[in-house]
Amino acid sequence: MIKKFMNALMAVALMVGVTASSIQPAEAGRGGRVAAGVAAGIIGLGLLGAYGHARDRDYDRHYYRSSGECYPGPEECGWRGRRCFTNSWGDTVCRGGRWTCWRPTYCD
């Protein structure tokens, strides 16, 4: 939810910044204010982007919760549905199946 809100807020800030920078000043003395507004918009977008990126990280991927709860374990990958046999030369041959990744659930 916060990610969608931050994306919308950044889009609005970008739109306001572009609109403010495209308006031609009526007087020669107002050029400094427009430049300051554009600079403030760029700095604001940078701060909002850094905040939004920091919130995207999954900090609780391997976070242990209190007892009695279930949590996802580390990601494991391997073959599923594979058939293996030993041929006449003594080699183990495996066929079929597919390579998949999953996250086992651990419950206390």
Coordinates of N, CA, C and O in Angstrom, one line a residue:
M1 N 0.8 -1.2 0.0 CA 0.0 0.0 0.0 C 0.9 1.3 0.0 O 0.6 2.2 -0.8
I2 N 1.9 1.3 0.9 CA 2.7 2.5 0.9 C 3.5 2.6 -0.4 O 3.8 3.8 -0.8
K3 N 3.8 1.5 -1.0 CA 4.6 1.6 -2.3 C 3.7 2.3 -3.3 O 4.2 3.1 -4.1
K4 N 2.5 1.9 -3.4 CA 1.6 2.5 -4.4 C 1.4 4.0 -4.1 O 1.4 4.8 -5.0
F5 N 1.3 4.3 -2.8 CA 1.1 5.7 -2.4 C 2.3 6.5 -2.8 O 2.2 7.7 -3.3
M6 N 3.5 6.0 -2.5 CA 4.7 6.7 -2.8 C 4.9 6.9 -4.3 O 5.4 7.9 -4.8
N7 N 4.6 5.9 -5.1 CA 4.7 6.0 -6.6 C 3.8 7.1 -7.1 O 4.1 7.9 -7.9
A8 N 2.5 7.2 -6.6 CA 1.6 8.2 -7.0 C 2.1 9.6 -6.5 O 2.0 10.6 -7.3
L9 N 2.7 9.7 -5.3 CA 3.2 10.9 -4.8 C 4.4 11.4 -5.7 O 4.5 12.6 -6.0
M10 N 5.2 10.5 -6.1 CA 6.4 10.9 -6.9 C 5.9 11.3 -8.3 O 6.5 12.3 -8.9
A11 N 4.9 10.7 -8.8 CA 4.3 11.1 -10.1 C 3.8 12.5 -10.1 O 4.0 13.3 -11.0
V12 N 3.0 12.8 -9.0 CA 2.5 14.1 -8.8 C 3.6 15.2 -8.7 O 3.5 16.3 -9.3
A13 N 4.6 14.8 -7.9 CA 5.7 15.8 -7.7 C 6.5 16.0 -9.0 O 6.9 17.2 -9.3
L14 N 6.6 15.0 -9.8 CA 7.3 15.2 -11.1 C 6.4 16.0 -12.0 O 7.0 16.9 -12.7
M15 N 5.1 15.8 -12.0 CA 4.2 16.6 -12.9 C 4.3 18.1 -12.4 O 4.3 19.0 -13.3
V16 N 4.3 18.4 -11.1 CA 4.3 19.8 -10.7 C 5.7 20.4 -11.0 O 5.7 21.5 -11.5
G17 N 6.8 19.6 -10.9 CA 8.1 20.1 -11.2 C 8.2 20.5 -12.7 O 8.8 21.5 -13.1
V18 N 7.7 19.6 -13.6 CA 7.7 19.9 -15.0 C 6.9 21.1 -15.4 O 7.3 21.9 -16.2
T19 N 5.7 21.2 -14.8 CA 4.8 22.3 -15.0 C 5.5 23.6 -14.6 O 5.4 24.6 -15.3
A20 N 6.1 23.6 -13.4 CA 6.7 24.8 -12.9 C 7.9 25.2 -13.7 O 8.2 26.4 -13.9
S21 N 8.6 24.3 -14.2 CA 9.8 24.6 -15.0 C 9.5 25.1 -16.4 O 10.3 25.7 -17.1
S22 N 8.3 24.7 -17.0 CA 8.0 25.0 -18.3 C 7.3 26.4 -18.4 O 7.1 26.9 -19.5
I23 N 6.8 27.0 -17.3 CA 6.2 28.3 -17.3 C 7.3 29.4 -17.5 O 8.2 29.4 -16.8
Q24 N 7.0 30.2 -18.5 CA 8.0 31.3 -18.8 C 7.7 32.4 -17.8 O 6.6 32.9 -17.6
P25 N 8.7 32.9 -17.1 CA 8.5 34.0 -16.2 C 8.2 35.3 -16.9 O 8.7 35.6 -18.0
A26 N 7.3 36.1 -16.3 CA 6.8 37.4 -16.9 C 7.9 38.5 -16.7 O 8.0 39.4 -17.5
E27 N 8.6 38.4 -15.7 CA 9.7 39.4 -15.4 C 11.0 38.7 -15.4 O 11.2 37.5 -15.1
A28 N 12.0 39.5 -15.6 CA 13.4 38.9 -15.6 C 13.9 38.6 -14.3 O 14.7 37.7 -14.1
G29 N 13.4 39.2 -13.2 CA 13.8 39.0 -11.9 C 13.3 37.7 -11.2 O 13.7 37.3 -10.2
R30 N 12.3 37.0 -11.9 CA 11.7 35.8 -11.3 C 12.5 34.5 -11.7 O 12.1 33.5 -11.2
G31 N 13.5 34.6 -12.5 CA 14.2 33.4 -13.0 C 14.8 32.6 -11.8 O 14.9 31.4 -11.9
G32 N 15.3 33.3 -10.8 CA 15.9 32.6 -9.7 C 14.9 31.8 -8.9 O 15.2 30.7 -8.4
R33 N 13.6 32.2 -8.8 CA 12.6 31.5 -8.1 C 12.2 30.2 -8.8 O 12.0 29.2 -8.2
V34 N 12.2 30.3 -10.1 CA 11.8 29.1 -10.9 C 13.0 28.0 -10.8 O 12.7 26.9 -10.6
A35 N 14.2 28.5 -10.9 CA 15.3 27.6 -10.7 C 15.3 27.0 -9.3 O 15.6 25.8 -9.2
A36 N 15.0 27.8 -8.3 CA 15.0 27.2 -7.0 C 13.9 26.2 -6.8 O 14.0 25.2 -6.2
G37 N 12.7 26.4 -7.5 CA 11.6 25.5 -7.4 C 12.0 24.2 -8.1 O 11.6 23.1 -7.6
V38 N 12.6 24.3 -9.3 CA 13.0 23.0 -10.0 C 14.1 22.3 -9.1 O 14.0 21.0 -9.0
A39 N 15.0 23.0 -8.5 CA 16.0 22.3 -7.7 C 15.3 21.6 -6.5 O 15.7 20.5 -6.1
A40 N 14.4 22.3 -5.9 CA 13.7 21.7 -4.7 C 12.9 20.5 -5.2 O 12.8 19.5 -4.4
G41 N 12.3 20.6 -6.3 CA 11.5 19.4 -6.9 C 12.4 18.2 -7.1 O 12.1 17.1 -6.8
I42 N 13.6 18.4 -7.7 CA 14.6 17.4 -7.9 C 15.0 16.7 -6.6 O 15.1 15.5 -6.5
I43 N 15.4 17.6 -5.6 CA 15.8 17.1 -4.3 C 14.6 16.3 -3.7 O 14.9 15.2 -3.1
G44 N 13.4 16.8 -3.7 CA 12.3 16.1 -3.1 C 12.0 14.8 -3.8 O 11.8 13.8 -3.1
L45 N 12.2 14.7 -5.1 CA 12.0 13.4 -5.8 C 13.1 12.4 -5.4 O 12.8 11.2 -5.3
G46 N 14.3 12.9 -5.2 CA 15.4 12.0 -4.8 C 15.1 11.5 -3.4 O 15.3 10.3 -3.2
L47 N 14.6 12.3 -2.5 CA 14.3 11.8 -1.2 C 13.2 10.8 -1.2 O 13.2 9.8 -0.5
L48 N 12.1 11.1 -1.9 CA 11.0 10.2 -2.0 C 11.4 8.9 -2.7 O 10.9 7.8 -2.2
G49 N 12.2 8.9 -3.7 CA 12.7 7.7 -4.3 C 13.6 6.9 -3.3 O 13.4 5.6 -3.3
A50 N 14.4 7.5 -2.6 CA 15.2 6.8 -1.6 C 14.3 6.2 -0.5 O 14.6 5.0 -0.1
Y51 N 13.3 6.9 -0.1 CA 12.4 6.4 0.9 C 11.6 5.2 0.4 O 11.5 4.2 1.0
G52 N 11.1 5.3 -0.8 CA 10.4 4.2 -1.5 C 11.2 3.0 -1.7 O 10.7 1.9 -1.5
H53 N 12.5 3.2 -2.1 CA 13.3 2.0 -2.3 C 13.7 1.3 -1.0 O 13.8 0.1 -1.0
A54 N 13.9 2.1 0.0 CA 14.2 1.5 1.3 C 13.0 0.7 1.9 O 13.2 -0.3 2.5
R55 N 11.8 1.0 1.6 CA 10.6 0.3 2.1 C 10.4 -1.0 1.3 O 9.6 -1.8 1.7
D56 N 11.0 -1.1 0.1 CA 10.7 -2.3 -0.7 C 11.5 -3.5 -0.3 O 11.2 -4.6 -0.6
R57 N 12.5 -3.3 0.5 CA 13.4 -4.5 0.9 C 12.6 -5.4 1.8 O 11.8 -5.0 2.7
D58 N 12.9 -6.7 1.7 CA 12.2 -7.7 2.5 C 13.1 -8.1 3.7 O 13.9 -9.0 3.6
Y59 N 13.0 -7.3 4.7 CA 13.9 -7.5 5.9 C 13.5 -8.8 6.7 O 14.4 -9.4 7.3
D60 N 12.3 -9.2 6.6 CA 11.9 -10.3 7.5 C 11.9 -11.7 6.7 O 11.2 -12.6 7.0
R61 N 12.8 -11.8 5.7 CA 12.8 -13.0 4.9 C 13.3 -14.2 5.8 O 12.7 -15.2 5.7
H62 N 14.3 -14.0 6.6 CA 14.7 -15.0 7.5 C 14.5 -14.6 9.0 O 15.3 -15.0 9.9
Y63 N 13.6 -13.8 9.2 CA 13.3 -13.3 10.6 C 12.5 -14.3 11.4 O 11.5 -14.8 10.9
Y64 N 13.0 -14.6 12.5 CA 12.4 -15.6 13.4 C 11.3 -14.9 14.2 O 11.6 -13.9 15.0
R65 N 10.1 -15.4 14.2 CA 9.0 -14.8 14.9 C 8.8 -15.6 16.2 O 9.4 -16.6 16.5
S66 N 7.9 -15.1 17.1 CA 7.7 -15.8 18.4 C 7.2 -17.2 18.2 O 6.6 -17.5 17.1
S67 N 7.2 -18.0 19.2 CA 6.8 -19.4 19.1 C 5.3 -19.5 18.9 O 4.5 -18.6 19.2
G68 N 5.0 -20.6 18.2 CA 3.6 -20.8 17.9 C 3.2 -20.2 16.5 O 2.0 -20.4 16.1
E69 N 4.1 -19.6 15.8 CA 3.7 -19.0 14.5 C 4.5 -19.8 13.4 O 5.5 -20.4 13.7
C70 N 4.0 -19.7 12.2 CA 4.7 -20.3 11.1 C 5.4 -19.2 10.3 O 4.9 -18.0 10.2
Y71 N 6.5 -19.5 9.7 CA 7.3 -18.5 8.9 C 7.9 -19.3 7.8 O 8.2 -20.5 7.8
P72 N 8.2 -18.5 6.7 CA 8.8 -19.2 5.5 C 10.3 -19.3 5.8 O 11.0 -18.5 6.3
G73 N 10.8 -20.5 5.4 CA 12.2 -20.8 5.5 C 13.0 -20.3 4.3 O 12.5 -19.6 3.4
P74 N 14.3 -20.6 4.2 CA 15.1 -20.2 3.1 C 14.7 -20.9 1.8 O 14.1 -22.0 1.9
E75 N 14.9 -20.2 0.7 CA 14.5 -20.8 -0.6 C 15.3 -22.0 -0.9 O 16.5 -21.9 -0.8
E76 N 14.7 -23.1 -1.4 CA 15.4 -24.3 -1.8 C 15.0 -24.5 -3.3 O 13.9 -24.3 -3.7
C77 N 15.9 -25.1 -4.0 CA 15.7 -25.4 -5.4 C 16.1 -26.8 -5.7 O 17.0 -27.3 -5.1
G78 N 15.4 -27.5 -6.6 CA 15.8 -28.8 -7.0 C 14.8 -29.4 -8.0 O 13.9 -28.7 -8.5
W79 N 15.0 -30.7 -8.4 CA 14.2 -31.3 -9.4 C 13.0 -31.9 -8.7 O 13.1 -32.5 -7.6
R80 N 11.8 -31.8 -9.3 CA 10.6 -32.4 -8.8 C 10.0 -33.3 -9.9 O 10.1 -33.0 -11.1
G81 N 9.5 -34.4 -9.5 CA 8.9 -35.4 -10.4 C 9.8 -36.1 -11.3 O 9.5 -36.4 -12.5
R82 N 11.0 -36.3 -10.9 CA 12.1 -36.9 -11.7 C 12.1 -38.4 -11.5 O 12.0 -38.9 -10.4
R83 N 12.4 -39.2 -12.5 CA 12.5 -40.6 -12.4 C 14.0 -41.0 -12.7 O 14.5 -40.7 -13.7
C84 N 14.6 -41.7 -11.7 CA 16.0 -42.1 -11.9 C 16.1 -43.7 -11.8 O 15.3 -44.3 -11.2
F85 N 17.0 -44.2 -12.6 CA 17.2 -45.6 -12.6 C 18.7 -45.9 -12.9 O 19.4 -45.0 -13.3
T86 N 19.1 -47.1 -12.6 CA 20.5 -47.5 -12.9 C 20.5 -48.4 -14.2 O 19.8 -49.4 -14.3
N87 N 21.3 -47.9 -15.2 CA 21.3 -48.7 -16.4 C 22.2 -49.9 -16.3 O 22.8 -50.2 -15.3
S88 N 22.4 -50.6 -17.4 CA 23.2 -51.9 -17.4 C 24.7 -51.7 -17.2 O 25.4 -52.6 -16.8
W89 N 25.2 -50.5 -17.4 CA 26.6 -50.2 -17.1 C 26.9 -49.7 -15.7 O 28.0 -49.3 -15.3
G90 N 25.8 -49.5 -14.9 CA 26.0 -49.1 -13.5 C 25.9 -47.6 -13.3 O 26.1 -47.1 -12.2
D91 N 25.5 -46.9 -14.4 CA 25.3 -45.4 -14.3 C 23.9 -45.1 -13.8 O 23.0 -45.7 -14.2
T92 N 23.8 -44.1 -13.0 CA 22.5 -43.6 -12.6 C 22.0 -42.6 -13.7 O 22.7 -41.6 -13.9
V93 N 20.8 -42.8 -14.2 CA 20.3 -42.0 -15.3 C 19.0 -41.4 -14.8 O 18.1 -42.2 -14.3
C94 N 18.8 -40.1 -14.9 CA 17.6 -39.5 -14.4 C 16.9 -38.8 -15.6 O 17.6 -38.2 -16.4
R95 N 15.6 -38.9 -15.7 CA 14.8 -38.3 -16.8 C 13.6 -37.7 -16.3 O 13.0 -38.0 -15.3
G96 N 13.1 -36.7 -17.1 CA 11.8 -36.0 -16.8 C 12.0 -35.1 -15.6 O 13.0 -34.7 -15.2
G97 N 10.8 -34.6 -15.2 CA 10.8 -33.7 -14.1 C 11.0 -32.3 -14.5 O 11.2 -32.0 -15.7
R98 N 11.1 -31.4 -13.5 CA 11.4 -30.0 -13.8 C 12.1 -29.4 -12.6 O 11.9 -29.8 -11.5
W99 N 12.8 -28.4 -12.9 CA 13.6 -27.6 -11.9 C 12.7 -26.6 -11.3 O 12.2 -25.7 -12.0
T100 N 12.4 -26.6 -10.0 CA 11.6 -25.6 -9.4 C 12.2 -25.2 -8.1 O 13.1 -25.8 -7.5
C101 N 11.8 -24.0 -7.6 CA 12.2 -23.5 -6.3 C 11.0 -23.3 -5.4 O 9.9 -23.0 -5.9
W102 N 11.2 -23.5 -4.1 CA 10.1 -23.4 -3.2 C 10.6 -22.9 -1.9 O 11.8 -22.9 -1.6
R103 N 9.7 -22.5 -1.0 CA 10.1 -22.0 0.3 C 9.3 -22.9 1.4 O 8.1 -22.7 1.5
P104 N 10.0 -23.8 2.1 CA 9.2 -24.6 3.0 C 8.8 -23.7 4.2 O 9.4 -22.7 4.6
T105 N 7.6 -24.1 4.8 CA 7.1 -23.4 5.9 C 7.4 -24.1 7.2 O 7.2 -25.3 7.3
Y106 N 8.0 -23.4 8.2 CA 8.3 -23.9 9.5 C 7.4 -23.4 10.5 O 7.2 -22.2 10.6
C107 N 6.8 -24.3 11.3 CA 5.9 -23.9 12.4 C 6.5 -24.4 13.7 O 7.0 -25.5 13.8
D108 N 6.3 -23.5 14.7 CA 6.7 -23.9 16.1 C 5.6 -24.3 16.9 O 4.5 -23.9 16.8

